[in-house]
mmCIF file of C-alpha atoms in Angstrom:
data_model
loop_
_atom_site.group_PDB
_atom_site.id
_atom_site.type_symbol
_atom_site.label_atom_id
_atom_site.label_comp_id
_atom_site.label_asym_id
_atom_site.label_seq_id
_atom_site.Cartn_x
_atom_site.Cartn_y
_atom_site.Cartn_z
ATOM 1 C CA UNK A 765 -22.987 3.300 0.959
ATOM 2 C CA UNK A 766 -20.247 2.576 -1.528
ATOM 3 C CA UNK A 767 -19.102 6.235 -1.602
ATOM 4 C CA UNK A 768 -18.977 6.245 2.243
ATOM 5 C CA UNK A 769 -16.718 3.251 2.247
ATOM 6 C CA UNK A 770 -14.554 4.620 -0.563
ATOM 7 C CA UNK A 771 -14.163 7.908 1.370
ATOM 8 C CA UNK A 772 -12.470 5.892 4.142
ATOM 9 C CA UNK A 773 -10.534 3.232 2.177
ATOM 10 C CA UNK A 774 -9.067 5.494 -0.621
ATOM 11 C CA UNK A 775 -7.050 7.592 1.931
ATOM 12 C CA UNK A 776 -5.960 4.341 3.503
ATOM 13 C CA UNK A 777 -4.822 3.062 0.091
ATOM 14 C CA UNK A 778 -2.929 6.288 -0.586
ATOM 15 C CA UNK A 779 -0.979 5.782 2.641
ATOM 16 C CA UNK A 780 -0.265 2.259 1.672
ATOM 17 C CA UNK A 781 0.980 3.677 -1.733
ATOM 18 C CA UNK A 782 3.798 5.568 -0.181
ATOM 19 C CA UNK A 783 6.354 2.848 -0.773
ATOM 20 C CA UNK A 784 9.839 4.324 -1.377
ATOM 21 C CA UNK A 785 11.502 0.838 -1.998
ATOM 22 C CA UNK A 786 8.820 -0.124 -4.486
ATOM 23 C CA UNK A 787 9.153 3.097 -6.501
ATOM 24 C CA UNK A 788 12.890 2.695 -6.530
ATOM 25 C CA UNK A 789 12.614 -0.986 -7.766
ATOM 26 C CA UNK A 790 10.414 0.017 -10.508
ATOM 27 C CA UNK A 791 12.515 3.068 -11.550
ATOM 28 C CA UNK A 792 15.590 0.733 -11.783
ATOM 29 C CA UNK A 793 13.761 -1.938 -13.725
ATOM 30 C CA UNK A 794 12.496 0.568 -16.274
ATOM 31 C CA UNK A 795 16.032 1.768 -16.818
ATOM 32 C CA UNK A 796 17.343 -1.674 -17.530
ATOM 33 C CA UNK A 797 17.302 -3.834 -20.674
ATOM 34 C CA UNK A 798 13.867 -4.467 -22.058
ATOM 35 C CA UNK A 799 12.688 -2.130 -19.200
ATOM 36 C CA UNK A 800 9.088 -1.727 -20.093
ATOM 37 C CA UNK A 801 8.358 -5.392 -20.534
ATOM 38 C CA UNK A 802 10.113 -6.274 -17.337
ATOM 39 C CA UNK A 803 8.393 -3.444 -15.480
ATOM 40 C CA UNK A 804 5.050 -4.535 -16.637
ATOM 41 C CA UNK A 805 5.567 -8.087 -15.141
ATOM 42 C CA UNK A 806 6.873 -6.571 -11.867
ATOM 43 C CA UNK A 807 3.668 -4.394 -11.697
ATOM 44 C CA UNK A 808 1.482 -7.371 -12.508
ATOM 45 C CA UNK A 809 3.042 -9.431 -9.697
ATOM 46 C CA UNK A 810 2.397 -6.443 -7.276
ATOM 47 C CA UNK A 811 -1.164 -5.976 -8.342
ATOM 48 C CA UNK A 812 -2.125 -9.633 -8.236
ATOM 49 C CA UNK A 813 -0.530 -10.137 -4.869
ATOM 50 C CA UNK A 814 -2.436 -7.068 -3.528
ATOM 51 C CA UNK A 815 -5.602 -8.359 -5.033
ATOM 52 C CA UNK A 816 -5.292 -11.842 -3.471
ATOM 53 C CA UNK A 817 -4.433 -10.606 -0.030
ATOM 54 C CA UNK A 818 -6.952 -7.954 0.171
ATOM 55 C CA UNK A 819 -9.804 -10.220 -1.108
ATOM 56 C CA UNK A 820 -8.728 -12.820 1.518
ATOM 57 C CA UNK A 821 -8.828 -10.191 4.275
ATOM 58 C CA UNK A 822 -12.327 -9.117 3.213
ATOM 59 C CA UNK A 823 -13.682 -12.602 3.131
ATOM 60 C CA UNK A 824 -12.211 -13.125 6.620
ATOM 61 C CA UNK A 825 -13.751 -9.822 7.837
ATOM 62 C CA UNK A 826 -17.160 -10.813 6.506
ATOM 63 C CA UNK A 827 -17.024 -14.130 8.406
ATOM 64 C CA UNK A 828 -16.726 -12.050 11.619
ATOM 65 C CA UNK A 829 -20.064 -10.308 10.787
ATOM 66 C CA UNK A 830 -18.487 -6.985 11.715
ATOM 67 C CA UNK A 831 -21.580 -4.881 10.587
ATOM 68 C CA UNK A 832 -23.528 -6.683 13.448
ATOM 69 C CA UNK A 833 -20.938 -6.000 16.156
ATOM 70 C CA UNK A 834 -20.212 -2.237 16.423
ATOM 71 C CA UNK A 835 -18.325 -2.767 19.754
ATOM 72 C CA UNK A 836 -15.967 -5.272 18.122
ATOM 73 C CA UNK A 837 -15.513 -2.886 15.193
ATOM 74 C CA UNK A 838 -14.607 -0.076 17.394
ATOM 75 C CA UNK A 839 -12.188 -2.205 19.492
ATOM 76 C CA UNK A 840 -10.603 -3.417 16.240
ATOM 77 C CA UNK A 841 -10.113 0.184 15.251
ATOM 78 C CA UNK A 842 -8.174 0.727 18.573
ATOM 79 C CA UNK A 843 -6.128 -2.425 18.099
ATOM 80 C CA UNK A 844 -5.280 -1.730 14.566
ATOM 81 C CA UNK A 845 -4.436 1.969 15.217
ATOM 82 C CA UNK A 846 -2.292 1.049 18.194
ATOM 83 C CA UNK A 847 -0.357 -1.441 15.992
ATOM 84 C CA UNK A 848 0.174 1.185 13.222
ATOM 85 C CA UNK A 849 1.511 3.715 15.753
ATOM 86 C CA UNK A 850 3.992 0.997 16.993
ATOM 87 C CA UNK A 851 4.797 0.284 13.264
ATOM 88 C CA UNK A 852 5.492 3.919 12.734
ATOM 89 C CA UNK A 853 7.770 3.977 15.811
ATOM 90 C CA UNK A 854 9.706 0.947 14.553
ATOM 91 C CA UNK A 855 9.970 2.560 11.049
ATOM 92 C CA UNK A 856 11.353 5.752 12.610
ATOM 93 C CA UNK A 857 13.934 3.782 14.557
ATOM 94 C CA UNK A 858 15.032 1.848 11.363
ATOM 95 C CA UNK A 859 15.126 5.116 9.488
ATOM 96 C CA UNK A 860 17.514 6.667 11.957
ATOM 97 C CA UNK A 861 19.705 3.615 12.092
ATOM 98 C CA UNK A 862 20.036 2.619 8.553
ATOM 99 C CA UNK A 863 20.682 4.393 5.294
ATOM 100 C CA UNK A 864 18.268 3.602 2.300
ATOM 101 C CA UNK A 865 19.633 0.906 -0.073
ATOM 102 C CA UNK A 866 19.146 0.921 -3.799
ATOM 103 C CA UNK A 867 17.923 -2.194 -5.704
ATOM 104 C CA UNK A 868 20.993 -4.165 -7.001
ATOM 105 C CA UNK A 869 19.677 -6.038 -9.810
ATOM 106 C CA UNK A 870 18.799 -4.620 -13.289
ATOM 107 C CA UNK A 871 19.219 -7.850 -15.265
ATOM 108 C CA UNK A 872 15.755 -9.565 -14.311
ATOM 109 C CA UNK A 873 13.872 -11.230 -17.089
ATOM 110 C CA UNK A 874 10.017 -10.925 -17.335
ATOM 111 C CA UNK A 875 9.353 -14.143 -15.416
ATOM 112 C CA UNK A 876 11.800 -13.122 -12.639
ATOM 113 C CA UNK A 877 10.395 -9.728 -12.504
ATOM 114 C CA UNK A 878 6.860 -11.082 -11.942
ATOM 115 C CA UNK A 879 8.250 -13.138 -8.956
ATOM 116 C CA UNK A 880 10.118 -10.144 -7.700
ATOM 117 C CA UNK A 881 6.812 -8.067 -7.701
ATOM 118 C CA UNK A 882 5.084 -10.804 -5.752
ATOM 119 C CA UNK A 883 7.819 -10.868 -3.239
ATOM 120 C CA UNK A 884 8.178 -7.134 -3.032
ATOM 121 C CA UNK A 885 4.447 -6.822 -2.171
ATOM 122 C CA UNK A 886 4.260 -9.737 0.031
ATOM 123 C CA UNK A 887 7.154 -8.399 2.074
ATOM 124 C CA UNK A 888 6.008 -4.784 2.068
ATOM 125 C CA UNK A 889 4.897 -4.773 5.704
ATOM 126 C CA UNK A 890 3.840 -1.039 5.703
ATOM 127 C CA UNK A 891 1.401 -1.605 2.845
ATOM 128 C CA UNK A 892 0.225 -4.951 4.297
ATOM 129 C CA UNK A 893 -0.576 -3.249 7.608
ATOM 130 C CA UNK A 894 -2.584 -0.495 5.960
ATOM 131 C CA UNK A 895 -4.609 -3.062 3.859
ATOM 132 C CA UNK A 896 -5.894 -4.538 7.205
ATOM 133 C CA UNK A 897 -8.099 -1.613 8.261
ATOM 134 C CA UNK A 898 -9.011 -0.979 4.557
ATOM 135 C CA UNK A 899 -10.322 -4.591 4.417
ATOM 136 C CA UNK A 900 -12.196 -4.102 7.718
ATOM 137 C CA UNK A 901 -14.027 -1.127 6.259
ATOM 138 C CA UNK A 902 -14.930 -3.017 3.159
ATOM 139 C CA UNK A 903 -16.094 -6.085 5.136
ATOM 140 C CA UNK A 904 -18.083 -3.990 7.676
ATOM 141 C CA UNK A 905 -19.714 -1.899 5.097
ATOM 142 C CA UNK A 906 -23.338 -2.918 4.109
ATOM 143 C CA UNK A 907 -22.234 -3.519 0.470
ATOM 144 C CA UNK A 908 -23.574 -5.982 -2.217
ATOM 145 C CA UNK A 909 -21.115 -8.171 -3.774
ATOM 146 C CA UNK A 910 -20.597 -5.768 -6.777
ATOM 147 C CA UNK A 911 -19.919 -2.859 -4.344
ATOM 148 C CA UNK A 912 -17.301 -4.954 -2.436
ATOM 149 C CA UNK A 913 -15.629 -5.874 -5.638
ATOM 150 C CA UNK A 914 -15.508 -2.306 -6.812
ATOM 151 C CA UNK A 915 -14.095 -1.182 -3.439
ATOM 152 C CA UNK A 916 -11.416 -3.948 -3.520
ATOM 153 C CA UNK A 917 -10.340 -3.038 -7.121
ATOM 154 C CA UNK A 918 -10.153 0.744 -6.177
ATOM 155 C CA UNK A 919 -7.963 -0.080 -3.198
ATOM 156 C CA UNK A 920 -5.679 -2.288 -5.292
ATOM 157 C CA UNK A 921 -5.286 0.278 -7.973
ATOM 158 C CA UNK A 922 -4.538 3.099 -5.573
ATOM 159 C CA UNK A 923 -2.326 0.998 -3.190
ATOM 160 C CA UNK A 924 -0.214 -0.196 -6.272
ATOM 161 C CA UNK A 925 0.477 3.094 -7.745
ATOM 162 C CA UNK A 926 4.314 2.932 -7.267
ATOM 163 C CA UNK A 927 4.327 -0.199 -9.359
ATOM 164 C CA UNK A 928 2.158 0.789 -12.360
ATOM 165 C CA UNK A 929 2.217 4.596 -12.559
ATOM 166 C CA UNK A 930 5.998 4.939 -13.512
ATOM 167 C CA UNK A 931 5.215 2.437 -16.409
ATOM 168 C CA UNK A 932 2.243 4.214 -17.694
ATOM 169 C CA UNK A 933 4.043 7.609 -17.525
ATOM 170 C CA UNK A 934 7.007 6.247 -19.669
ATOM 171 C CA UNK A 935 4.395 4.907 -22.181
ATOM 172 C CA UNK A 936 2.563 8.239 -22.386
ATOM 173 C CA UNK A 937 5.299 10.720 -22.348
ATOM 174 C CA UNK A 938 8.765 8.854 -22.213
ATOM 175 C CA UNK A 939 10.923 11.979 -22.140
ATOM 176 C CA UNK A 940 9.203 14.167 -19.437
ATOM 177 C CA UNK A 941 8.292 10.997 -17.476
ATOM 178 C CA UNK A 942 11.936 10.043 -17.361
ATOM 179 C CA UNK A 943 13.048 13.383 -15.911
ATOM 180 C CA UNK A 944 9.951 13.419 -13.679
ATOM 181 C CA UNK A 945 10.635 9.994 -12.243
ATOM 182 C CA UNK A 946 14.139 10.766 -11.519
ATOM 183 C CA UNK A 947 13.204 13.797 -9.624
ATOM 184 C CA UNK A 948 10.546 11.899 -7.826
ATOM 185 C CA UNK A 949 13.037 9.075 -7.006
ATOM 186 C CA UNK A 950 15.506 11.550 -5.717
ATOM 187 C CA UNK A 951 12.705 13.077 -3.336
ATOM 188 C CA UNK A 952 11.614 9.735 -2.282
ATOM 189 C CA UNK A 953 15.258 8.730 -1.399
ATOM 190 C CA UNK A 954 15.555 11.678 0.803
ATOM 191 C CA UNK A 955 12.149 12.050 2.272
ATOM 192 C CA UNK A 956 10.155 8.888 1.531
ATOM 193 C CA UNK A 957 10.867 7.079 4.705
ATOM 194 C CA UNK A 958 10.172 10.089 6.867
ATOM 195 C CA UNK A 959 6.907 10.650 5.019
ATOM 196 C CA UNK A 960 5.993 7.013 5.577
ATOM 197 C CA UNK A 961 6.425 7.348 9.337
ATOM 198 C CA UNK A 962 4.269 10.491 9.532
ATOM 199 C CA UNK A 963 1.452 9.020 7.412
ATOM 200 C CA UNK A 964 1.377 5.677 9.209
ATOM 201 C CA UNK A 965 1.506 7.361 12.737
ATOM 202 C CA UNK A 966 -1.286 9.733 11.593
ATOM 203 C CA UNK A 967 -3.486 6.906 10.306
ATOM 204 C CA UNK A 968 -2.834 4.907 13.469
ATOM 205 C CA UNK A 969 -3.853 7.842 15.785
ATOM 206 C CA UNK A 970 -6.912 8.500 13.633
ATOM 207 C CA UNK A 971 -8.200 4.892 13.903
ATOM 208 C CA UNK A 972 -7.526 4.919 17.853
ATOM 209 C CA UNK A 973 -9.554 8.163 18.184
ATOM 210 C CA UNK A 974 -12.378 6.937 16.005
ATOM 211 C CA UNK A 975 -12.504 3.691 18.147
ATOM 212 C CA UNK A 976 -12.539 5.605 21.288
ATOM 213 C CA UNK A 977 -15.215 7.885 20.197
ATOM 214 C CA UNK A 978 -17.356 4.910 19.135
ATOM 215 C CA UNK A 979 -16.634 3.109 22.476
ATOM 216 C CA UNK A 980 -17.151 6.022 24.707
ATOM 217 C CA UNK A 981 -20.181 7.209 22.827
ATOM 218 C CA UNK A 982 -21.830 3.757 22.493
#
């Protein structure tokens, strides 16, 4: 059952991990003074915020007793999927009207970087929107406590990739990682917003389709 849940929530977490702004912020922090230490605190803020929010959503989902209400679960899929499609449309309008902006501050201290990470994650509405269906899957799955904890941790690790992966890469291979991050940052600056729109819209349509299949078939 855990593998079945992970097969659904990992792709959701990967969609949530497509965060051009978060990657840009972490890249800028790494290039500043005491970059690795500051970037580590930023990543910690992101990860802890994700963990708290996702855990709260899963607990809320469990209180709805979703496994016992398949019709409610299917209807929730349709609602969540429709909201994600609307979010994708809003992101596309925003992408066409606004040019991406770069983070302005490189002089953050470790304490401020932690708070910045919390703020960045809490206001990352695309990732937050994707966390809701992921939490629903975990809550609705027939999992023991350990299984739910594992699923939550996997989602948190995957969804926070833009925050911790650049830091890990600079520790493992500083030279190649710096060049690779610059190339990735350039790509994300050009195509990241468009990619986010496509992935969020695709995820929304998938959830709507799955919900309709369950409603019509049930």
